[in-house]
mmCIF file of C-alpha atoms and ligand atoms in Angstrom:
data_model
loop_
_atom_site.group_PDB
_atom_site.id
_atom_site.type_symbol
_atom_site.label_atom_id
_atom_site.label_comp_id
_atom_site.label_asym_id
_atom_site.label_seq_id
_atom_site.Cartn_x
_atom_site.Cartn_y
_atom_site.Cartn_z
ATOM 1 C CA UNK A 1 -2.499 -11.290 -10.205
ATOM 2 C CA UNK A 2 0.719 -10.295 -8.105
ATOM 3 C CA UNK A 3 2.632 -13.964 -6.966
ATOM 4 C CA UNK A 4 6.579 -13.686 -5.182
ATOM 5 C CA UNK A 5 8.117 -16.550 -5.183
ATOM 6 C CA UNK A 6 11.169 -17.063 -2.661
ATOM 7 C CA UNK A 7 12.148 -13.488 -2.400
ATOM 8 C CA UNK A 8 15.594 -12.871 -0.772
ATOM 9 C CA UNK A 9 16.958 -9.101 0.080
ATOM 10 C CA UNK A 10 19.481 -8.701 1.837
ATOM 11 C CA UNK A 11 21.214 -5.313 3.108
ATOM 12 C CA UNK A 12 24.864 -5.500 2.757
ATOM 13 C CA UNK A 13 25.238 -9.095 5.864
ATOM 14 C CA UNK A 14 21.298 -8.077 6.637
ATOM 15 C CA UNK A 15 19.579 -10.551 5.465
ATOM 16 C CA UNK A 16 16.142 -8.964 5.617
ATOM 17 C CA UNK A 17 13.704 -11.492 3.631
ATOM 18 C CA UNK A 18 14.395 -15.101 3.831
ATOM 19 C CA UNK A 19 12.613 -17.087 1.383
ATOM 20 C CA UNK A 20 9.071 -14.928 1.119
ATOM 21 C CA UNK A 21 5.978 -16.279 -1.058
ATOM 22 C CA UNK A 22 3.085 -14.152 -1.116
ATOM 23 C CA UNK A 23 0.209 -14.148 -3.477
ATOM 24 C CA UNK A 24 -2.474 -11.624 -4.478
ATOM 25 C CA UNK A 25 -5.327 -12.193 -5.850
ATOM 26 C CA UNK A 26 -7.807 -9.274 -8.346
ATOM 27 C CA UNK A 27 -10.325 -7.350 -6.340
ATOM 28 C CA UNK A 28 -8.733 -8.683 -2.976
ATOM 29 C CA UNK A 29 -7.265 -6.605 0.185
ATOM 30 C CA UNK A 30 -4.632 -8.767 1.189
ATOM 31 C CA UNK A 31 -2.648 -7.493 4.614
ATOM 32 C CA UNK A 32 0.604 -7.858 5.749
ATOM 33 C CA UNK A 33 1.119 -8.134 9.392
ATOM 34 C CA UNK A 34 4.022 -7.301 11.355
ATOM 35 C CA UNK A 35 6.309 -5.683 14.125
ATOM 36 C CA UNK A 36 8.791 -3.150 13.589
ATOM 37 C CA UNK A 37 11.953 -4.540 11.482
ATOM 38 C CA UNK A 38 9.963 -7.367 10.250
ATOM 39 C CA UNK A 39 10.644 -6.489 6.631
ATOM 40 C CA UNK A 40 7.597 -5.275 5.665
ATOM 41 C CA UNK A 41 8.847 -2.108 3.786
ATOM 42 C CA UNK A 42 11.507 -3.916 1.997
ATOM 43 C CA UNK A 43 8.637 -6.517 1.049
ATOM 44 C CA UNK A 44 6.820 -3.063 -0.898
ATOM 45 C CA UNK A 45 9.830 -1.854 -1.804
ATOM 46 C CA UNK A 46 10.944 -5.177 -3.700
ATOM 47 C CA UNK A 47 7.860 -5.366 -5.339
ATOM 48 C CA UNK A 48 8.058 -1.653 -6.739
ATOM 49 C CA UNK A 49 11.531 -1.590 -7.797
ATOM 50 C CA UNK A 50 13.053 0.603 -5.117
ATOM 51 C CA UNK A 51 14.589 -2.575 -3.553
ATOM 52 C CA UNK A 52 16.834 -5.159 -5.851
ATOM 53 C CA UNK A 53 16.136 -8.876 -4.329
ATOM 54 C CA UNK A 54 19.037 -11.024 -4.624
ATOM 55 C CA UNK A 55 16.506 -14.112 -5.473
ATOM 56 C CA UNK A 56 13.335 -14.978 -6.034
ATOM 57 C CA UNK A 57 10.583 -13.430 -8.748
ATOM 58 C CA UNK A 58 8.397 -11.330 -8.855
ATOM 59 C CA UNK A 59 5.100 -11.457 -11.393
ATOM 60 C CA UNK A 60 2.341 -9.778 -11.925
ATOM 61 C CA UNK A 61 -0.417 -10.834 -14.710
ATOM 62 C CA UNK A 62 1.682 -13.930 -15.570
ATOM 63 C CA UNK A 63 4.898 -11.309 -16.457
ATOM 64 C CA UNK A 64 7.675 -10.936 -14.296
ATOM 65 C CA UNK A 65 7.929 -7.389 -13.369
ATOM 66 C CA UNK A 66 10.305 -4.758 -15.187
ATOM 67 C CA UNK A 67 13.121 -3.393 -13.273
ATOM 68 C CA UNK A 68 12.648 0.208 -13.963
ATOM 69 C CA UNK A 69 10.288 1.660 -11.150
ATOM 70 C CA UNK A 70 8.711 3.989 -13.355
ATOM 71 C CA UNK A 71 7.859 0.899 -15.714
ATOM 72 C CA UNK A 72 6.597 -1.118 -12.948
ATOM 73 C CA UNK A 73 4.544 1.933 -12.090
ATOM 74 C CA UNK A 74 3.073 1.802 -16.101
ATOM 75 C CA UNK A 75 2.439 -2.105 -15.733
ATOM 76 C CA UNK A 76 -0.337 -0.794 -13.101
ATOM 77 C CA UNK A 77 1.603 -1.005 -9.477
ATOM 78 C CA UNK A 78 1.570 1.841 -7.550
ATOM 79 C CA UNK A 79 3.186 2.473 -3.507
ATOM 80 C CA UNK A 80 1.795 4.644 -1.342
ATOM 81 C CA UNK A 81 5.487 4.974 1.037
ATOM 82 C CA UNK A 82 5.724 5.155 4.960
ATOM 83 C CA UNK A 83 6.307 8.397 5.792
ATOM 84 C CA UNK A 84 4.169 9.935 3.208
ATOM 85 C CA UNK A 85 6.698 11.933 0.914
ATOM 86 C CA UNK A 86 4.354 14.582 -0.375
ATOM 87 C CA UNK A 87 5.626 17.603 -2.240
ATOM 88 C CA UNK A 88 5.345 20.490 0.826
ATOM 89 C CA UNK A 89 6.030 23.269 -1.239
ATOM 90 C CA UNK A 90 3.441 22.207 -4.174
ATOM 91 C CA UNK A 91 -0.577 22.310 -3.585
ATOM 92 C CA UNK A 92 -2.673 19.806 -3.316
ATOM 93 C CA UNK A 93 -3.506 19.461 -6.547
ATOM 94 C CA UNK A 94 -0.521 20.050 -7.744
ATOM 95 C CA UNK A 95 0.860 17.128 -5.546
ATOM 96 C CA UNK A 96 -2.485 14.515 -7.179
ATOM 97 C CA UNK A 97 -1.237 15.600 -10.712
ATOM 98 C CA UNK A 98 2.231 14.644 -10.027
ATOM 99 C CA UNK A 99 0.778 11.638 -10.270
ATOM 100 C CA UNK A 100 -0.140 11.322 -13.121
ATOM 101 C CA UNK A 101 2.823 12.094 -14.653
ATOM 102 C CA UNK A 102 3.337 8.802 -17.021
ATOM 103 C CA UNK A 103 -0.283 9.303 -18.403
ATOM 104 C CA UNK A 104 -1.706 11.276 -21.649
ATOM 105 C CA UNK A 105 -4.907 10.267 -21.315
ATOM 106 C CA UNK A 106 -6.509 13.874 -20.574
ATOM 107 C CA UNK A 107 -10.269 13.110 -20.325
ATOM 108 C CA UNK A 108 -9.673 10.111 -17.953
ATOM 109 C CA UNK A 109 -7.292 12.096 -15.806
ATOM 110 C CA UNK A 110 -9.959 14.683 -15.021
ATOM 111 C CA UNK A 111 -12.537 12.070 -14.465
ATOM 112 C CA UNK A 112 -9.958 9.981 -11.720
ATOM 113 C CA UNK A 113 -9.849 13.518 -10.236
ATOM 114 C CA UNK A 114 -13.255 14.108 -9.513
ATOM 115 C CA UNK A 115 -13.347 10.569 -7.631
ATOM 116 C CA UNK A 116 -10.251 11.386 -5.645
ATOM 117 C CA UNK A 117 -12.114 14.502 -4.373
ATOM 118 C CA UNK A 118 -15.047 12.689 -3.760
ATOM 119 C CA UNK A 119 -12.956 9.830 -1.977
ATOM 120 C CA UNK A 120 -11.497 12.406 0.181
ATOM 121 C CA UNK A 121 -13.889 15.643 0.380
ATOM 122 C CA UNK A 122 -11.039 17.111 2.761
ATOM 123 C CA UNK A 123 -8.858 17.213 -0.340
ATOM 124 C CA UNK A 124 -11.271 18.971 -2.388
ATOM 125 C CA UNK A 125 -11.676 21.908 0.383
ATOM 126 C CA UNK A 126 -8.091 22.403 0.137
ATOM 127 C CA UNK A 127 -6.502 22.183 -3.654
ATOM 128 C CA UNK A 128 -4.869 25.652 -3.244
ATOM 129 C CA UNK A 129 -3.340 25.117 0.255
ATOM 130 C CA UNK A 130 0.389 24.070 0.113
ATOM 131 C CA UNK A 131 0.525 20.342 1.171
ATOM 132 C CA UNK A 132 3.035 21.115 3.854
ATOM 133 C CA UNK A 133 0.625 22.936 5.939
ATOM 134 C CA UNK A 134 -1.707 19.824 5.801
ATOM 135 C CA UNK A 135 -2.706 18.139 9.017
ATOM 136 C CA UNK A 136 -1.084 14.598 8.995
ATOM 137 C CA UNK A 137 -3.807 12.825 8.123
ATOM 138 C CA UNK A 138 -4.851 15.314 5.674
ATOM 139 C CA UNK A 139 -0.823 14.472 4.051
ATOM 140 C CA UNK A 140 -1.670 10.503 4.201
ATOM 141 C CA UNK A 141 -5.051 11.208 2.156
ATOM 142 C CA UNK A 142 -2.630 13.045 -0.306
ATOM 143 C CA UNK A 143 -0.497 10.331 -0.796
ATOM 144 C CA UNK A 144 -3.005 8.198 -1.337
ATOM 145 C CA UNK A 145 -4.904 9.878 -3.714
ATOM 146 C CA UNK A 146 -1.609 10.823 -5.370
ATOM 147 C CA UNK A 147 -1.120 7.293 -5.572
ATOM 148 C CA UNK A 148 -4.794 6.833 -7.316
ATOM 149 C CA UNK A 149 -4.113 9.553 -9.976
ATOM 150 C CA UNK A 150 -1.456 7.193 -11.841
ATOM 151 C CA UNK A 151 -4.426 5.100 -12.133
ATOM 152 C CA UNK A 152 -2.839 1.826 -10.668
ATOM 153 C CA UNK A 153 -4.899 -1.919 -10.978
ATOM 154 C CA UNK A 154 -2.934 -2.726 -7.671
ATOM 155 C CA UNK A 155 -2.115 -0.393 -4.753
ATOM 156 C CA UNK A 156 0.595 -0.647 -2.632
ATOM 157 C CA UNK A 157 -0.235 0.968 0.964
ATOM 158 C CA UNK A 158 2.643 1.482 3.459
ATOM 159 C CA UNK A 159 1.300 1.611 6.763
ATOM 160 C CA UNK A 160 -1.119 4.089 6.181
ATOM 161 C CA UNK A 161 -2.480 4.257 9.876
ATOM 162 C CA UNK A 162 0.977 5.387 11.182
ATOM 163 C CA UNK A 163 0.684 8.211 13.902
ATOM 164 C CA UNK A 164 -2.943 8.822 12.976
ATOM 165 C CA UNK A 165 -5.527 9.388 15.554
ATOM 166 C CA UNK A 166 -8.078 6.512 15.766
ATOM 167 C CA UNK A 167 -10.897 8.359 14.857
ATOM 168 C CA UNK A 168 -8.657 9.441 11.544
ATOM 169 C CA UNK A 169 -8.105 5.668 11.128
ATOM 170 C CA UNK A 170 -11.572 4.850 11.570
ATOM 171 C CA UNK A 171 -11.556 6.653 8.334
ATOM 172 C CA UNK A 172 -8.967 5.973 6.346
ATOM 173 C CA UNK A 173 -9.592 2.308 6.897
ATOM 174 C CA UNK A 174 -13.222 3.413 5.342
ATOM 175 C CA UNK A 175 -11.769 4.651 2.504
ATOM 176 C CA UNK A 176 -9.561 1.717 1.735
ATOM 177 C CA UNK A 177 -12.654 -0.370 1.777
ATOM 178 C CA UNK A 178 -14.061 2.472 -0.734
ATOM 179 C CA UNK A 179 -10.755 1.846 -3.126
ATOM 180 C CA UNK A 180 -11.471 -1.234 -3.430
ATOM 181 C CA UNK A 181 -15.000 -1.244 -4.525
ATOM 182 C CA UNK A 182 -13.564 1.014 -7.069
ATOM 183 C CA UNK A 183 -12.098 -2.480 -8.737
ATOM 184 C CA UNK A 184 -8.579 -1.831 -7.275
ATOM 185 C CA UNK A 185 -6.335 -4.469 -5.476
ATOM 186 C CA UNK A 186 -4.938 -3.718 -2.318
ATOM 187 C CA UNK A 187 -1.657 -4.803 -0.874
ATOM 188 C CA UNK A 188 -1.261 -4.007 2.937
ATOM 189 C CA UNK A 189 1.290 -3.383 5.363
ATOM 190 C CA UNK A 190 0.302 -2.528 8.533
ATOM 191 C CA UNK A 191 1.770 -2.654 12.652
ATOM 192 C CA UNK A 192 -2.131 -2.158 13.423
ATOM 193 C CA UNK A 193 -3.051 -5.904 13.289
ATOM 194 C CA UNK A 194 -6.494 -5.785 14.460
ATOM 195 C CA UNK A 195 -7.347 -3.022 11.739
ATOM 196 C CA UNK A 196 -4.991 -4.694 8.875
ATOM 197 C CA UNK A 197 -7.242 -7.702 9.838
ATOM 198 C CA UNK A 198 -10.741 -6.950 9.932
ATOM 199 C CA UNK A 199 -10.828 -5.181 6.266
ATOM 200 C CA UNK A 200 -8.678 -7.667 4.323
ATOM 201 C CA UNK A 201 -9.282 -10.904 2.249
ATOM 202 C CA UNK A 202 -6.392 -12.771 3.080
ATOM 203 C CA UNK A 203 -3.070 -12.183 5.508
ATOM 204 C CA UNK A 204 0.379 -12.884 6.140
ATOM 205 C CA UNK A 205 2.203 -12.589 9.478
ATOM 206 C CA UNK A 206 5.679 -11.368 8.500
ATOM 207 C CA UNK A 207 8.422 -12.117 11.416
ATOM 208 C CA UNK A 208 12.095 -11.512 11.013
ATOM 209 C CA UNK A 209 11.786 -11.682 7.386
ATOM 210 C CA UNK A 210 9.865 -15.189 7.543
ATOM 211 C CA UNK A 211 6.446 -15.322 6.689
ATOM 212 C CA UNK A 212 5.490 -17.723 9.623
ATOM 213 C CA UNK A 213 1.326 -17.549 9.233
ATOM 214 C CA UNK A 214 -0.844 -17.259 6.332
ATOM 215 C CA UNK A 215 -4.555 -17.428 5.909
ATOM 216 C CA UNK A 216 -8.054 -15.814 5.268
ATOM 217 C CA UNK A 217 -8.008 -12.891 7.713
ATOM 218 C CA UNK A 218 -11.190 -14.068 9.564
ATOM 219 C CA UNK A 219 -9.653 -17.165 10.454
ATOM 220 C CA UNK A 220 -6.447 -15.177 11.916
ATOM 221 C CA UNK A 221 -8.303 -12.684 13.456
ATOM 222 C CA UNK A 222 -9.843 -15.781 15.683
ATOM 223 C CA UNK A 223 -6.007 -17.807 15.697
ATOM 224 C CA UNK A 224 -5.057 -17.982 19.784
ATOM 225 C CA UNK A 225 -1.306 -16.772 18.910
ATOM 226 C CA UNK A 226 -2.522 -13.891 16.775
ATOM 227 C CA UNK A 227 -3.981 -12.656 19.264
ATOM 228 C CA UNK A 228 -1.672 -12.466 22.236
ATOM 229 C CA UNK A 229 1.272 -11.650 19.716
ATOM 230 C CA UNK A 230 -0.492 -8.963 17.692
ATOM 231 C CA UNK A 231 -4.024 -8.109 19.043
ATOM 232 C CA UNK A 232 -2.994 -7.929 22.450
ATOM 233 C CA UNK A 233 -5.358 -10.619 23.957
ATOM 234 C CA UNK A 234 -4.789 -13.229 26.369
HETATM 235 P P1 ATP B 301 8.877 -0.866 10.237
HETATM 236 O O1 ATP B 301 7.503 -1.250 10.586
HETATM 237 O O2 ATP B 301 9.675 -0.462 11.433
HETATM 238 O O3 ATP B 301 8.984 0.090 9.095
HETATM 239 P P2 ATP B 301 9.436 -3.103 8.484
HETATM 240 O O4 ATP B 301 8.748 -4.372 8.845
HETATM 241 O O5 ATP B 301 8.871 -2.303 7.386
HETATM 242 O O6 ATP B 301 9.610 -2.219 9.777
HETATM 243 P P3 ATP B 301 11.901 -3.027 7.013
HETATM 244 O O7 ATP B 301 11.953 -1.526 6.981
HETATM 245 O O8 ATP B 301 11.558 -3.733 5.784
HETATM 246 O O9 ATP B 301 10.936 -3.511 8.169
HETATM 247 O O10 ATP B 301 13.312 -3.535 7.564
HETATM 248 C C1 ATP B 301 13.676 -4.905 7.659
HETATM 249 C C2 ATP B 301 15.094 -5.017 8.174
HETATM 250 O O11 ATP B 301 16.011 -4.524 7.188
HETATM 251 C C3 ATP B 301 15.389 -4.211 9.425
HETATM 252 O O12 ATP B 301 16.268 -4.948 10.227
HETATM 253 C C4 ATP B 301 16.040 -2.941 8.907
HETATM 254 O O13 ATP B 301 16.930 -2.388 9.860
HETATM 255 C C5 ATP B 301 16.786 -3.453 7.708
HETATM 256 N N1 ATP B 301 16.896 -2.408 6.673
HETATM 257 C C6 ATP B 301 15.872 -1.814 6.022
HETATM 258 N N2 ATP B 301 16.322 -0.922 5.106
HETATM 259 C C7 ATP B 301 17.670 -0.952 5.179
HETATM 260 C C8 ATP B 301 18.729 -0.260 4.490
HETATM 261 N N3 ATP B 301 18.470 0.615 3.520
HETATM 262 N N4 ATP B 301 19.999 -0.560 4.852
HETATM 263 C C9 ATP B 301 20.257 -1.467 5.811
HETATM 264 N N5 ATP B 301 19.324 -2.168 6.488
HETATM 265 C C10 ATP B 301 18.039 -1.911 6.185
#
């Protein structure tokens, strides 16, 4: 469904990806693991026009993908970015129908609304507060169901666990396994191995802009060097 092929950014001397394949499959959660700096974000970013790779393609259903963000965003690819980058001063349902802001397709729009709010009850309690004044997990539940309402095939998820409580990830973890019964494809990137792990299909360790380990995530999960270099086992 989604296949890069020798992907090379670079930031101004930075060379930031060296050489990245990946491959995504329909229906799959597929995770990408990997410290701070590894290039993770600029992996997302390539893949939804934000960042311009020097090299390599990118396709998705057999096309390579248009340059425009906002037409990459049509072709069915949506990112949920780090950090969140909800509208504070807009509600919360003013924030999920920002996302839909390439559609016309009325009747479908209210029906993906009713499943946000049931994915995340804690939105529906609160579509009049401002989204500023939501708790931080409450803002990453936003994003993500922002990121639903442009009614993607494949979702792009930017550490979503970042400075979350564990009980909170507990359940956003929950509802990414929810999303993807919903028939959605999940692309991954996550510092929280052992999480990133346990829900996904497939995985890729990212280091210094190298993918240096690939394979289905139960395998990993059980892989000696995973563990002392990401799950914190010995
Ligand atoms: P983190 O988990 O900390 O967000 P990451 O794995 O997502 O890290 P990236 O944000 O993709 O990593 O960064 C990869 C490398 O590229 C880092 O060395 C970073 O400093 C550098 N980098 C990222 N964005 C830029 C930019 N806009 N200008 C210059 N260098 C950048």
């Amino acid at each position: 469904m989604l296949k890069v092929e020798n992907l090379n950014v670079y930031y101004g001397g930075i060379h930031a990806l060296k050489g990245v394949d990946i491959e995504v499959s329909q229906g799959e959660i597929v995770s990408i693991i990997g410290s701070n700096g590894a290039g993770k974000s600029t992996l997302l970013n390539s893949i939804s026009g934000i960042v311009k790779p020097r090299e390599g393609t990118i396709t998705y259903k057999g096309k390579e993908i248009p340059k425009l963000p906002h037409k990459i965003v049509k072709e069915g690819i949506c990112q949920v970015p780090e950090g969140r980058h909800i509208f504070a001063n807009l509600t919360v349902k003013e924030n999920l129908l920002m996302g839909t802001y390439l559609r016309n397709d009325k009747e479908k729009i209210e029906r993906d609304l009713e499943d946000v709010y049931n994915l995340f009850p804690r939105l529906k309690e609160r579509i009049t507060q401002m989204a500023g004044t939501l708790s931080g997990g409450e803002q990453q539940m936003l994003a993500m169901g922002r990121g639903l309402m442009s009614n993607p095939d494949i979702i792009l998820l930017d550490e979503p666990s970042l400075g979350l409580a564990p009980l909170l990830i507990k359940t956003i973890f929950e509802i990414i396994e929810e999303i993807k019964k919903m028939n959605k494809t999940i692309l991954l990137v996550e510092q929280n191995a052992y999480k990133a792990l346990s829900i996904a299909d497939k995985a890729y360790i990212l280091e210094q802009g190298k993918i240096v380990k690939k394979g289905y995530a139960k395998d990993l999960i059980n892989d000696d060097s995973i563990q002392e270099a990401y799950l914190g086992k010995k």
